PDB file of C-alpha atoms and ligand atoms in Angstrom:
ATOM      1  CA  MET A  24      11.465  48.787   6.757  1.00 93.00           C
ATOM      2  CA  ILE A  25       9.446  48.332   3.578  1.00 96.00           C
ATOM      3  CA  SER A  26       5.740  47.931   3.354  1.00 96.00           C
ATOM      4  CA  LEU A  27       3.567  47.715   0.269  1.00 96.00           C
ATOM      5  CA  VAL A  28      -0.137  48.150   0.947  1.00 96.00           C
ATOM      6  CA  ASN A  29      -2.696  47.123  -1.654  1.00 97.00           C
ATOM      7  CA  VAL A  30      -0.353  47.865  -4.517  1.00 97.00           C
ATOM      8  CA  ASN A  31      -1.619  47.496  -8.073  1.00 97.00           C
ATOM      9  CA  LYS A  32       0.303  48.232 -11.221  1.00 97.00           C
ATOM     10  CA  TYR A  33      -1.019  48.566 -14.758  1.00 97.00           C
ATOM     11  CA  TYR A  34       0.671  48.978 -18.113  1.00 95.00           C
ATOM     12  CA  GLN A  35      -1.214  50.509 -20.990  1.00 90.00           C
ATOM     13  CA  ASN A  36      -0.358  48.779 -24.275  1.00 87.00           C
ATOM     14  CA  ASP A  37      -2.093  50.183 -27.382  1.00 86.00           C
ATOM     15  CA  GLU A  38      -5.683  49.007 -26.759  1.00 88.00           C
ATOM     16  CA  GLU A  39      -5.006  46.797 -23.793  1.00 92.00           C
ATOM     17  CA  ARG A  40      -4.565  47.577 -20.111  1.00 93.00           C
ATOM     18  CA  LEU A  41      -2.289  45.009 -18.496  1.00 94.00           C
ATOM     19  CA  HIS A  42      -2.769  44.370 -14.782  1.00 96.00           C
ATOM     20  CA  VAL A  43       0.793  43.321 -13.870  1.00 97.00           C
ATOM     21  CA  LEU A  44       0.795  43.601 -10.071  1.00 98.00           C
ATOM     22  CA  LYS A  45      -2.398  42.566  -8.339  1.00 98.00           C
ATOM     23  CA  ASN A  46      -3.162  43.708  -4.821  1.00 97.00           C
ATOM     24  CA  ILE A  47       0.330  43.214  -3.458  1.00 98.00           C
ATOM     25  CA  ASN A  48       0.697  43.366   0.330  1.00 97.00           C
ATOM     26  CA  LEU A  49       4.223  42.878   1.484  1.00 97.00           C
ATOM     27  CA  ALA A  50       6.289  43.783   4.532  1.00 97.00           C
ATOM     28  CA  ILE A  51      10.062  43.469   4.515  1.00 97.00           C
ATOM     29  CA  ALA A  52      12.028  43.782   7.755  1.00 97.00           C
ATOM     30  CA  PRO A  53      15.661  44.841   8.075  1.00 96.00           C
ATOM     31  CA  GLY A  54      18.009  41.871   7.862  1.00 96.00           C
ATOM     32  CA  GLU A  55      15.897  39.701   5.604  1.00 97.00           C
ATOM     33  CA  MET A  56      17.289  37.954   2.549  1.00 98.00           C
ATOM     34  CA  ILE A  57      14.419  37.380   0.172  1.00 98.00           C
ATOM     35  CA  ALA A  58      14.287  35.311  -3.000  1.00 98.00           C
ATOM     36  CA  ILE A  59      11.616  36.294  -5.516  1.00 98.00           C
ATOM     37  CA  MET A  60      10.736  33.585  -8.011  1.00 98.00           C
ATOM     38  CA  GLY A  61       8.211  33.336 -10.794  1.00 97.00           C
ATOM     39  CA  PRO A  62       7.883  32.586 -14.491  1.00 96.00           C
ATOM     40  CA  SER A  63       8.936  35.097 -17.121  1.00 96.00           C
ATOM     41  CA  GLY A  64       6.359  37.867 -17.398  1.00 95.00           C
ATOM     42  CA  SER A  65       4.925  37.273 -13.905  1.00 97.00           C
ATOM     43  CA  GLY A  66       5.852  40.758 -12.665  1.00 97.00           C
ATOM     44  CA  LYS A  67       9.186  40.270 -10.878  1.00 97.00           C
ATOM     45  CA  SER A  68      10.989  43.125 -12.648  1.00 96.00           C
ATOM     46  CA  THR A  69       8.005  45.385 -12.171  1.00 97.00           C
ATOM     47  CA  LEU A  70       7.979  44.608  -8.449  1.00 97.00           C
ATOM     48  CA  ILE A  71      11.693  45.222  -7.893  1.00 97.00           C
ATOM     49  CA  ASN A  72      11.582  48.429  -9.946  1.00 95.00           C
ATOM     50  CA  LEU A  73       8.859  49.611  -7.626  1.00 94.00           C
ATOM     51  CA  LEU A  74      10.728  48.512  -4.483  1.00 95.00           C
ATOM     52  CA  GLY A  75      13.900  50.180  -5.782  1.00 94.00           C
ATOM     53  CA  PHE A  76      12.251  53.578  -6.351  1.00 91.00           C
ATOM     54  CA  ILE A  77      12.679  53.299 -10.111  1.00 90.00           C
ATOM     55  CA  ASP A  78       8.963  53.126 -10.863  1.00 89.00           C
ATOM     56  CA  LYS A  79       6.539  55.461  -9.132  1.00 87.00           C
ATOM     57  CA  GLN A  80       3.530  54.858 -11.391  1.00 89.00           C
ATOM     58  CA  PHE A  81       1.418  52.515  -9.296  1.00 93.00           C
ATOM     59  CA  GLU A  82      -1.714  52.429  -7.178  1.00 94.00           C
ATOM     60  CA  GLY A  83      -1.591  51.800  -3.446  1.00 95.00           C
ATOM     61  CA  GLN A  84       1.001  52.723  -0.852  1.00 93.00           C
ATOM     62  CA  TYR A  85       4.721  52.242  -0.507  1.00 92.00           C
ATOM     63  CA  LEU A  86       5.822  52.957   3.028  1.00 93.00           C
ATOM     64  CA  PHE A  87       9.558  53.149   3.561  1.00 91.00           C
ATOM     65  CA  GLU A  88      10.632  53.224   7.212  1.00 91.00           C
ATOM     66  CA  GLY A  89       7.062  54.111   8.072  1.00 88.00           C
ATOM     67  CA  LYS A  90       6.813  57.073   5.750  1.00 83.00           C
ATOM     68  CA  VAL A  91       4.745  57.361   2.607  1.00 80.00           C
ATOM     69  CA  LEU A  92       6.969  58.239  -0.282  1.00 72.00           C
ATOM     70  CA  LEU A  93       5.754  61.527  -1.644  1.00 64.00           C
ATOM     71  CA  THR A  94       7.178  60.896  -5.059  1.00 63.00           C
ATOM     72  CA  SER A  95       6.908  64.446  -6.239  1.00 64.00           C
ATOM     73  CA  SER A  96       9.832  64.699  -8.633  1.00 79.00           C
ATOM     74  CA  ASP A  97      12.138  62.308 -10.424  1.00 82.00           C
ATOM     75  CA  GLU A  98      15.041  64.267  -9.014  1.00 83.00           C
ATOM     76  CA  ILE A  99      13.993  63.681  -5.414  1.00 80.00           C
ATOM     77  CA  LEU A 100      13.261  60.047  -6.150  1.00 81.00           C
ATOM     78  CA  SER A 101      16.668  59.428  -7.690  1.00 84.00           C
ATOM     79  CA  LYS A 102      18.329  61.110  -4.720  1.00 83.00           C
ATOM     80  CA  ILE A 103      16.441  58.838  -2.313  1.00 84.00           C
ATOM     81  CA  ARG A 104      17.365  55.899  -4.525  1.00 88.00           C
ATOM     82  CA  ASN A 105      21.088  56.722  -4.482  1.00 87.00           C
ATOM     83  CA  GLN A 106      21.107  56.927  -0.706  1.00 86.00           C
ATOM     84  CA  THR A 107      18.928  53.911  -0.053  1.00 92.00           C
ATOM     85  CA  VAL A 108      19.297  51.116  -2.592  1.00 95.00           C
ATOM     86  CA  GLY A 109      22.181  49.214  -4.166  1.00 96.00           C
ATOM     87  CA  PHE A 110      21.518  47.399  -7.441  1.00 97.00           C
ATOM     88  CA  VAL A 111      23.198  44.249  -8.749  1.00 96.00           C
ATOM     89  CA  PHE A 112      22.360  42.902 -12.220  1.00 94.00           C
ATOM     90  CA  GLN A 113      22.744  39.638 -14.103  1.00 93.00           C
ATOM     91  CA  ASN A 114      25.276  41.110 -16.526  1.00 92.00           C
ATOM     92  CA  PHE A 115      27.134  43.167 -13.921  1.00 91.00           C
ATOM     93  CA  SER A 116      26.636  46.514 -15.758  1.00 93.00           C
ATOM     94  CA  LEU A 117      30.189  47.606 -15.053  1.00 95.00           C
ATOM     95  CA  ILE A 118      32.441  49.859 -17.122  1.00 95.00           C
ATOM     96  CA  GLU A 119      34.659  47.479 -19.075  1.00 93.00           C
ATOM     97  CA  ASN A 120      37.523  49.862 -19.775  1.00 94.00           C
ATOM     98  CA  ASN A 121      37.901  51.045 -16.195  1.00 96.00           C
ATOM     99  CA  THR A 122      39.715  49.465 -13.298  1.00 97.00           C
ATOM    100  CA  VAL A 123      38.021  47.679 -10.419  1.00 98.00           C
ATOM    101  CA  PHE A 124      38.763  50.685  -8.190  1.00 98.00           C
ATOM    102  CA  GLU A 125      37.243  53.167 -10.650  1.00 97.00           C
ATOM    103  CA  ASN A 126      34.091  51.080 -11.053  1.00 97.00           C
ATOM    104  CA  VAL A 127      33.488  50.896  -7.318  1.00 97.00           C
ATOM    105  CA  GLU A 128      34.413  54.547  -6.758  1.00 97.00           C
ATOM    106  CA  LEU A 129      31.931  55.947  -9.279  1.00 95.00           C
ATOM    107  CA  PRO A 130      28.803  56.099  -7.080  1.00 93.00           C
ATOM    108  CA  LEU A 131      30.812  57.994  -4.444  1.00 94.00           C
ATOM    109  CA  LEU A 132      31.804  60.603  -7.018  1.00 94.00           C
ATOM    110  CA  TYR A 133      28.149  60.898  -8.076  1.00 89.00           C
ATOM    111  CA  ASN A 134      27.251  61.514  -4.452  1.00 87.00           C
ATOM    112  CA  GLY A 135      29.653  64.422  -4.207  1.00 89.00           C
ATOM    113  CA  TYR A 136      32.844  62.862  -2.867  1.00 91.00           C
ATOM    114  CA  LYS A 137      36.147  64.219  -4.196  1.00 91.00           C
ATOM    115  CA  PHE A 138      38.771  61.912  -5.700  1.00 88.00           C
ATOM    116  CA  HIS A 139      41.070  62.133  -2.672  1.00 88.00           C
ATOM    117  CA  GLN A 140      38.251  61.111  -0.309  1.00 92.00           C
ATOM    118  CA  THR A 141      37.352  57.779  -1.843  1.00 96.00           C
ATOM    119  CA  LYS A 142      40.296  55.452  -1.320  1.00 96.00           C
ATOM    120  CA  GLU A 143      39.556  54.243   2.187  1.00 96.00           C
ATOM    121  CA  LYS A 144      35.910  53.503   1.440  1.00 96.00           C
ATOM    122  CA  VAL A 145      36.640  51.729  -1.830  1.00 98.00           C
ATOM    123  CA  MET A 146      39.363  49.570  -0.303  1.00 97.00           C
ATOM    124  CA  ALA A 147      37.149  48.661   2.667  1.00 97.00           C
ATOM    125  CA  VAL A 148      34.339  47.464   0.440  1.00 97.00           C
ATOM    126  CA  LEU A 149      36.726  45.597  -1.877  1.00 98.00           C
ATOM    127  CA  LYS A 150      38.054  43.813   1.178  1.00 97.00           C
ATOM    128  CA  LYS A 151      34.528  42.839   2.130  1.00 96.00           C
ATOM    129  CA  VAL A 152      33.951  41.147  -1.235  1.00 97.00           C
ATOM    130  CA  GLY A 153      37.391  39.499  -1.267  1.00 96.00           C
ATOM    131  CA  LEU A 154      39.020  41.623  -3.971  1.00 97.00           C
ATOM    132  CA  SER A 155      41.604  43.634  -2.020  1.00 96.00           C
ATOM    133  CA  ASP A 156      44.355  42.577  -4.392  1.00 97.00           C
ATOM    134  CA  LYS A 157      42.425  43.430  -7.563  1.00 97.00           C
ATOM    135  CA  ALA A 158      41.847  47.166  -7.140  1.00 97.00           C
ATOM    136  CA  ASP A 159      44.122  48.193 -10.016  1.00 97.00           C
ATOM    137  CA  LYS A 160      43.142  45.431 -12.422  1.00 97.00           C
ATOM    138  CA  HIS A 161      41.109  46.251 -15.454  1.00 96.00           C
ATOM    139  CA  LEU A 162      37.708  44.672 -15.488  1.00 95.00           C
ATOM    140  CA  LYS A 163      38.533  42.569 -18.523  1.00 93.00           C
ATOM    141  CA  GLN A 164      41.231  40.760 -16.542  1.00 95.00           C
ATOM    142  CA  LEU A 165      38.641  39.380 -14.132  1.00 96.00           C
ATOM    143  CA  SER A 166      36.480  36.265 -14.239  1.00 96.00           C
ATOM    144  CA  GLY A 167      32.688  36.519 -14.284  1.00 96.00           C
ATOM    145  CA  GLY A 168      32.464  35.743 -10.584  1.00 97.00           C
ATOM    146  CA  GLN A 169      35.063  38.396  -9.761  1.00 97.00           C
ATOM    147  CA  GLN A 170      33.198  40.923 -11.916  1.00 97.00           C
ATOM    148  CA  GLN A 171      30.011  40.198 -10.020  1.00 97.00           C
ATOM    149  CA  ARG A 172      31.933  40.821  -6.766  1.00 97.00           C
ATOM    150  CA  VAL A 173      32.973  44.197  -8.173  1.00 98.00           C
ATOM    151  CA  ALA A 174      29.326  44.927  -8.950  1.00 97.00           C
ATOM    152  CA  ILE A 175      28.353  43.960  -5.402  1.00 97.00           C
ATOM    153  CA  ALA A 176      31.110  46.214  -4.003  1.00 97.00           C
ATOM    154  CA  ARG A 177      29.814  49.077  -6.157  1.00 97.00           C
ATOM    155  CA  ALA A 178      26.269  48.415  -4.916  1.00 97.00           C
ATOM    156  CA  LEU A 179      27.467  48.582  -1.290  1.00 96.00           C
ATOM    157  CA  ILE A 180      29.719  51.630  -1.534  1.00 96.00           C
ATOM    158  CA  ASN A 181      27.094  54.190  -0.478  1.00 93.00           C
ATOM    159  CA  GLN A 182      26.022  52.010   2.457  1.00 93.00           C
ATOM    160  CA  PRO A 183      22.511  51.415   1.142  1.00 94.00           C
ATOM    161  CA  LYS A 184      19.626  50.395   3.385  1.00 93.00           C
ATOM    162  CA  PHE A 185      19.024  47.404   1.136  1.00 97.00           C
ATOM    163  CA  LEU A 186      20.295  45.609  -1.966  1.00 98.00           C
ATOM    164  CA  ILE A 187      18.257  44.561  -4.979  1.00 98.00           C
ATOM    165  CA  ALA A 188      19.843  41.841  -7.085  1.00 97.00           C
ATOM    166  CA  ASP A 189      18.196  40.900 -10.381  1.00 97.00           C
ATOM    167  CA  GLU A 190      19.312  37.375 -11.276  1.00 96.00           C
ATOM    168  CA  PRO A 191      22.795  38.005  -9.892  1.00 97.00           C
ATOM    169  CA  THR A 192      23.923  34.470 -10.708  1.00 96.00           C
ATOM    170  CA  GLY A 193      22.141  34.187 -14.058  1.00 95.00           C
ATOM    171  CA  ALA A 194      25.347  34.534 -16.069  1.00 94.00           C
ATOM    172  CA  LEU A 195      27.532  32.379 -13.813  1.00 96.00           C
ATOM    173  CA  ASP A 196      28.303  28.661 -13.659  1.00 96.00           C
ATOM    174  CA  SER A 197      26.950  26.723 -10.697  1.00 96.00           C
ATOM    175  CA  HIS A 198      30.125  26.743  -8.585  1.00 96.00           C
ATOM    176  CA  THR A 199      30.614  30.489  -9.053  1.00 97.00           C
ATOM    177  CA  SER A 200      26.908  31.043  -8.384  1.00 97.00           C
ATOM    178  CA  GLU A 201      27.274  29.326  -5.019  1.00 97.00           C
ATOM    179  CA  GLU A 202      30.293  31.475  -4.164  1.00 96.00           C
ATOM    180  CA  ILE A 203      28.303  34.615  -4.937  1.00 97.00           C
ATOM    181  CA  MET A 204      25.350  33.392  -2.869  1.00 97.00           C
ATOM    182  CA  LYS A 205      27.717  32.703   0.045  1.00 97.00           C
ATOM    183  CA  LEU A 206      28.967  36.272  -0.249  1.00 96.00           C
ATOM    184  CA  PHE A 207      25.378  37.526  -0.078  1.00 97.00           C
ATOM    185  CA  VAL A 208      24.776  35.342   2.983  1.00 97.00           C
ATOM    186  CA  ASP A 209      27.909  36.779   4.661  1.00 96.00           C
ATOM    187  CA  LEU A 210      26.790  40.324   3.929  1.00 95.00           C
ATOM    188  CA  ASN A 211      23.331  39.464   5.199  1.00 96.00           C
ATOM    189  CA  THR A 212      24.318  37.662   8.411  1.00 95.00           C
ATOM    190  CA  GLN A 213      27.524  39.542   9.343  1.00 94.00           C
ATOM    191  CA  ASP A 214      26.783  43.052   8.096  1.00 92.00           C
ATOM    192  CA  GLN A 215      22.973  42.916   8.374  1.00 93.00           C
ATOM    193  CA  VAL A 216      22.532  43.970   4.748  1.00 95.00           C
ATOM    194  CA  THR A 217      18.912  43.451   3.682  1.00 97.00           C
ATOM    195  CA  ILE A 218      18.822  41.662   0.336  1.00 98.00           C
ATOM    196  CA  ILE A 219      16.024  41.177  -2.190  1.00 98.00           C
ATOM    197  CA  LEU A 220      16.976  38.964  -5.084  1.00 97.00           C
ATOM    198  CA  VAL A 221      15.212  37.661  -8.142  1.00 97.00           C
ATOM    199  CA  THR A 222      16.296  34.243  -9.302  1.00 95.00           C
ATOM    200  CA  HIS A 223      15.183  31.543 -11.693  1.00 94.00           C
ATOM    201  CA  ASN A 224      17.474  29.016 -10.069  1.00 94.00           C
ATOM    202  CA  PRO A 225      15.895  26.929  -7.281  1.00 95.00           C
ATOM    203  CA  ASP A 226      19.389  26.026  -6.018  1.00 95.00           C
ATOM    204  CA  MET A 227      19.857  29.638  -4.905  1.00 95.00           C
ATOM    205  CA  VAL A 228      16.706  29.672  -2.768  1.00 96.00           C
ATOM    206  CA  PRO A 229      18.029  27.749   0.287  1.00 96.00           C
ATOM    207  CA  TYR A 230      20.587  30.528   0.873  1.00 96.00           C
ATOM    208  CA  CYS A 231      17.737  32.959   1.493  1.00 97.00           C
ATOM    209  CA  SER A 232      15.658  33.530   4.628  1.00 97.00           C
ATOM    210  CA  ARG A 233      12.364  33.896   2.788  1.00 98.00           C
ATOM    211  CA  LEU A 234      10.836  32.909  -0.524  1.00 98.00           C
ATOM    212  CA  ILE A 235       8.188  34.911  -2.350  1.00 98.00           C
ATOM    213  CA  SER A 236       6.669  33.298  -5.422  1.00 98.00           C
ATOM    214  CA  ILE A 237       4.824  35.372  -7.980  1.00 98.00           C
ATOM    215  CA  ARG A 238       2.515  34.268 -10.743  1.00 98.00           C
ATOM    216  CA  ASP A 239       0.493  36.492 -13.060  1.00 97.00           C
ATOM    217  CA  GLY A 240       1.152  39.498 -10.865  1.00 97.00           C
ATOM    218  CA  GLU A 241       0.042  37.870  -7.632  1.00 98.00           C
ATOM    219  CA  ILE A 242       2.006  36.637  -4.645  1.00 98.00           C
ATOM    220  CA  ILE A 243       1.051  32.975  -4.527  1.00 97.00           C
ATOM    221  CA  GLU A 244       3.518  31.911  -1.841  1.00 97.00           C
ATOM    222  CA  ASP A 245       5.416  33.731   0.899  1.00 97.00           C
ATOM    223  CA  LYS A 246       7.334  31.556   3.320  1.00 97.00           C
ATOM    224  CA  ALA A 247      10.187  31.686   5.816  1.00 96.00           C
ATOM    225  CA  LEU A 248      13.194  29.473   5.041  1.00 95.00           C
ATOM    226  CA  ARG A 249      15.858  30.078   7.656  1.00 75.00           C
ATOM    227  CA  PRO A 250      15.626  32.140  10.819  1.00 67.00           C
TER     228      PRO A 250
HETATM  229  P1  LIG B   7       9.174  39.367 -15.131  1.00 71.76           P
HETATM  230  O1  LIG B   7      10.255  40.245 -14.579  1.00 71.76           O
HETATM  231  O2  LIG B   7       8.606  38.440 -14.117  1.00 71.76           O
HETATM  232  O3  LIG B   7       9.599  38.663 -16.380  1.00 71.76           O
HETATM  233  P2  LIG B   7       7.915  41.852 -15.852  1.00 71.76           P
HETATM  234  O4  LIG B   7       7.693  42.606 -14.602  1.00 71.76           O
HETATM  235  O5  LIG B   7       9.077  42.235 -16.713  1.00 71.76           O
HETATM  236  O6  LIG B   7       7.950  40.297 -15.523  1.00 71.76           O
HETATM  237  O7  LIG B   7       6.615  41.947 -16.746  1.00 71.76           O
HETATM  238  C1  LIG B   7       5.311  41.709 -16.263  1.00 71.76           C
HETATM  239  C2  LIG B   7       4.316  41.952 -17.384  1.00 71.76           C
HETATM  240  O8  LIG B   7       4.305  43.352 -17.688  1.00 71.76           O
HETATM  241  C3  LIG B   7       4.653  41.240 -18.672  1.00 71.76           C
HETATM  242  O9  LIG B   7       3.433  40.889 -19.279  1.00 71.76           O
HETATM  243  C4  LIG B   7       5.372  42.290 -19.479  1.00 71.76           C
HETATM  244  O10 LIG B   7       5.253  42.059 -20.863  1.00 71.76           O
HETATM  245  C5  LIG B   7       4.657  43.558 -19.048  1.00 71.76           C
HETATM  246  N1  LIG B   7       5.529  44.746 -19.080  1.00 71.76           N
HETATM  247  C6  LIG B   7       6.683  44.917 -18.423  1.00 71.76           C
HETATM  248  N2  LIG B   7       7.208  46.119 -18.638  1.00 71.76           N
HETATM  249  C7  LIG B   7       6.345  46.747 -19.455  1.00 71.76           C
HETATM  250  C8  LIG B   7       6.295  48.066 -20.036  1.00 71.76           C
HETATM  251  N3  LIG B   7       7.280  48.945 -19.817  1.00 71.76           N
HETATM  252  N4  LIG B   7       5.259  48.359 -20.833  1.00 71.76           N
HETATM  253  C9  LIG B   7       4.283  47.481 -21.055  1.00 71.76           C
HETATM  254  N5  LIG B   7       4.224  46.239 -20.531  1.00 71.76           N
HETATM  255  C10 LIG B   7       5.249  45.879 -19.726  1.00 71.76           C
HETATM  256  P1  LIG B   8      13.401  40.053 -17.362  1.00 71.76           P
HETATM  257  O1  LIG B   8      14.567  39.448 -18.052  1.00 71.76           O
HETATM  258  O2  LIG B   8      13.734  40.665 -16.017  1.00 71.76           O
HETATM  259  O3  LIG B   8      12.197  39.185 -17.291  1.00 71.76           O
HETATM  260  P2  LIG B   8      12.149  41.400 -19.532  1.00 71.76           P
HETATM  261  O4  LIG B   8      12.934  40.828 -20.636  1.00 71.76           O
HETATM  262  O5  LIG B   8      10.758  40.907 -19.230  1.00 71.76           O
HETATM  263  O6  LIG B   8      13.020  41.350 -18.207  1.00 71.76           O
HETATM  264  O7  LIG B   8      12.049  42.972 -19.725  1.00 71.76           O
HETATM  265  C1  LIG B   8      13.167  43.773 -19.952  1.00 71.76           C
HETATM  266  C2  LIG B   8      12.717  45.230 -19.973  1.00 71.76           C
HETATM  267  O8  LIG B   8      11.701  45.439 -20.959  1.00 71.76           O
HETATM  268  C3  LIG B   8      12.098  45.683 -18.642  1.00 71.76           C
HETATM  269  O9  LIG B   8      12.542  46.984 -18.356  1.00 71.76           O
HETATM  270  C4  LIG B   8      10.609  45.673 -18.878  1.00 71.76           C
HETATM  271  O10 LIG B   8       9.961  46.671 -18.119  1.00 71.76           O
HETATM  272  C5  LIG B   8      10.514  45.975 -20.375  1.00 71.76           C
HETATM  273  N1  LIG B   8       9.367  45.279 -20.962  1.00 71.76           N
HETATM  274  C6  LIG B   8       9.012  43.999 -20.786  1.00 71.76           C
HETATM  275  N2  LIG B   8       7.883  43.693 -21.464  1.00 71.76           N
HETATM  276  C7  LIG B   8       7.536  44.833 -22.116  1.00 71.76           C
HETATM  277  C8  LIG B   8       6.459  45.177 -22.984  1.00 71.76           C
HETATM  278  N3  LIG B   8       5.507  44.302 -23.325  1.00 71.76           N
HETATM  279  N4  LIG B   8       6.426  46.425 -23.477  1.00 71.76           N
HETATM  280  C9  LIG B   8       7.352  47.307 -23.128  1.00 71.76           C
HETATM  281  N5  LIG B   8       8.395  47.055 -22.314  1.00 71.76           N
HETATM  282  C10 LIG B   8       8.485  45.834 -21.808  1.00 71.76           C
END
């Protein structure tokens, strides 16, 4: 599904040219659930921004479903992004003053759906994350774990080809973190959602099917964990 070929990424800081991704070769198949680990500053965010069509300033090739992305305009790129990737963040990035329903509905409205066309889709995805009874609650009435479920529902609403989760359990206690990882595993094994997640927590790794470790911009380890 995804293939990076000889990818290099540089940042220009004042005098200095930082080489932040070094000759990355990476193939990701549909149905994988990948953990990316590495120390702070090793290039994890840079890599997922690239994978998620946020960053197009790099050297080398990004093939998505066999096609080279001709990243001509930001407009085209953001359209591809909306149709292809769901994002989940450490701090949920939800709208605090809106209801659960409104938060999950928003990406549908962005993609051109009308208000009366959204209910079925929103309720289906809320069911999937175990929040059927919370649709009309305001976000503030929910626990951290429930808020992250809302964020996951929002990420899934446009039926993306894959999910990128940036430290999705970073703000959660260990029990809640495990619940969220089990939800990811369900989505991965039952619904065949491809998941790429960055984590600092080694306890989250065994839930994944593959571990990629990065250090100083290089992949230093890439191994299968579960079939
Ligand atoms: P990680 O997510 O693993 O913490 P990052 O991908 O954020 O690592 O950063 C990798 C390196 O690139 C770091 O040295 C960081 O300071 C640098 N970096 C990240 N973003 C930028 C940017 N926008 N401009 C300049 N340097 C950056
Ligand atoms: P993370 O928590 O994922 O490691 P960081 O704190 O490294 O993220 O970076 C947060 C944001 O700041 C990212 O968008 C990254 O690209 C940007 N950034 C990181 N380092 C630099 C830098 N040296 N100069 C400019 N932007 C940076």
